[in-house]
């Protein structure tokens, strides 16, 4: 219950209500939402099952139902074309940037932003990401007891204007007011309170599910500057899984019991679990699914380290390269911060420690640290803290400039300028009597326009006729705190002006956003119910599949009556799946899970030596 606040008589102002602000880490693999509680502590917000990590997965069902999170991730094996697992990779990308052969999705025809064919019609990465953000918004509203006032959303330091704009568009579609986009490495540094220390050089080593990012930050007078970034968008924890799965395949084949191709997805999931378990224990035994039943294969931490040594070495090479680019030696760095779930692997920690010759900061959970920092920023920006609190500033990730004669770029605002920024420069006409000037705004570090990203074109008309070189035209660039750009040009003698708000080529138009928002508001309730049903269906299908597999492999461990009860429960659940009755499906699923418990326990006892013992059958499936 909410109590109304009444000011004490005589006191001048009513107690100010705390405003509801959150930080969101919209990750490639996982997304999280956090907030600063009244006591000043940062808290991660969990779903109803107590999970704080939301897999960044969106599944569109055959009837158009949307599932987000765990259920959607699990659906990918069976329905890869409509299960979007790493949608962040396509944010701000055009159809031309995504080769059809490289994705398991069907690309919609046409130009502009890339769109994927789904049973709901073609969907853009912005729309798909918005589904993830909607779930986080609802989670936050449930936890904070009312509508959100604003959010800080994090993006990789190397995200360009189009990718940043796409992230903003996704937030708006999800009904979230974006206070600020914050660079992920900066957020991690903020979470550690490095911003309070005044000055320093920091290396942020972020090994996520599918990406590796290294950023070198310099903090000076409350401003974080990105000195260098390096990374590999195709190197992450997933590659360690793949490496281990390949090795398990080979071991099984050598033992004369190869893993059938149909079990590859399951083996990969088992490898991932084993990898994560090896961060805690010295050795793990994996039950490889083979045609002749489970084959236990043991792997030690040491042999896993050797197996994946080249992957780790690649991240360390990239780290050295970034330091070199920034003109720094590892010893000059004041602190290294570990970010990303995969940086939990002990060999990664050891590798980073030996490179910098000191242990990295690991006190905060590496897959949560970005959300924690974002929440601190959000709390500050929404005004929950006093005016004496620090205000963090960000910097421009890529230089901005305009095209000059010969296809060259004249840089107006260099990268790493503190935001907000404003800078002007004078230009003149090229031909006698020239009446108009065409301005081309570009972003990038290269000297040729062709190598930079085109942001906008606009024209300045009404220049009084003069000899070439006589006119004085001031072009000024403004970048707001989020890194969004506007450019104006002004002819000084007449005061003629032209202006453009840079809308990246793949951003949504105002009208598109308005329609989409109206649409999503009109269908909010329906959508929520449909999503709950879709997620419930998927979860039930997972349990059914797991039960079927367990029964086939080890049905003989059950007594006759148990066997029959299990088969009946499975049939009941299967039948309910054809209905829209989510609560009934949930109940039947739970009933089935209860029945599979004894089988799970007996399977474990039976296959002695498994280090994954004690988990439920469902946990052992992908
Ligand atoms: P992203 O930034 O891409 O969203 P995360 O930071 O959530 O990714 O990292 C996900 C990766 O971290 C996955 O590959 C996952 O297997 C791995 N991971 C999570 N926990 C552990 C652990 N305890 N040991 C090793 N790897 C882990
Ligand atoms: Mg991340």
XYZ file of C-alpha atoms in Angstrom, residues 25-33 45 47 51-57 68-71 131-137 139 535:
31
model
C 22.682 -3.280 -19.481
C 21.252 -4.287 -22.852
C 23.776 -7.034 -23.547
C 24.392 -9.280 -26.521
C 23.813 -12.416 -24.458
C 22.202 -11.192 -21.239
C 20.394 -8.045 -20.155
C 19.926 -6.697 -16.641
C 18.212 -3.852 -14.837
C 16.083 -6.314 -9.999
C 12.153 -11.573 -12.199
C 16.703 -14.440 -11.771
C 18.499 -11.185 -12.497
C 20.063 -12.178 -15.825
C 17.551 -12.025 -18.665
C 18.871 -13.902 -21.709
C 18.720 -11.349 -24.565
C 16.662 -13.779 -26.613
C 11.565 -13.255 -24.233
C 14.376 -14.654 -22.091
C 15.124 -18.163 -20.951
C 12.242 -19.790 -22.824
C 10.722 -6.577 -26.585
C 13.687 -7.221 -24.275
C 13.474 -3.689 -22.923
C 9.720 -4.018 -22.332
C 10.302 -7.033 -20.115
C 12.932 -5.121 -18.128
C 10.664 -2.093 -17.842
C 10.195 -5.925 -14.095
C 6.825 -18.443 -22.701
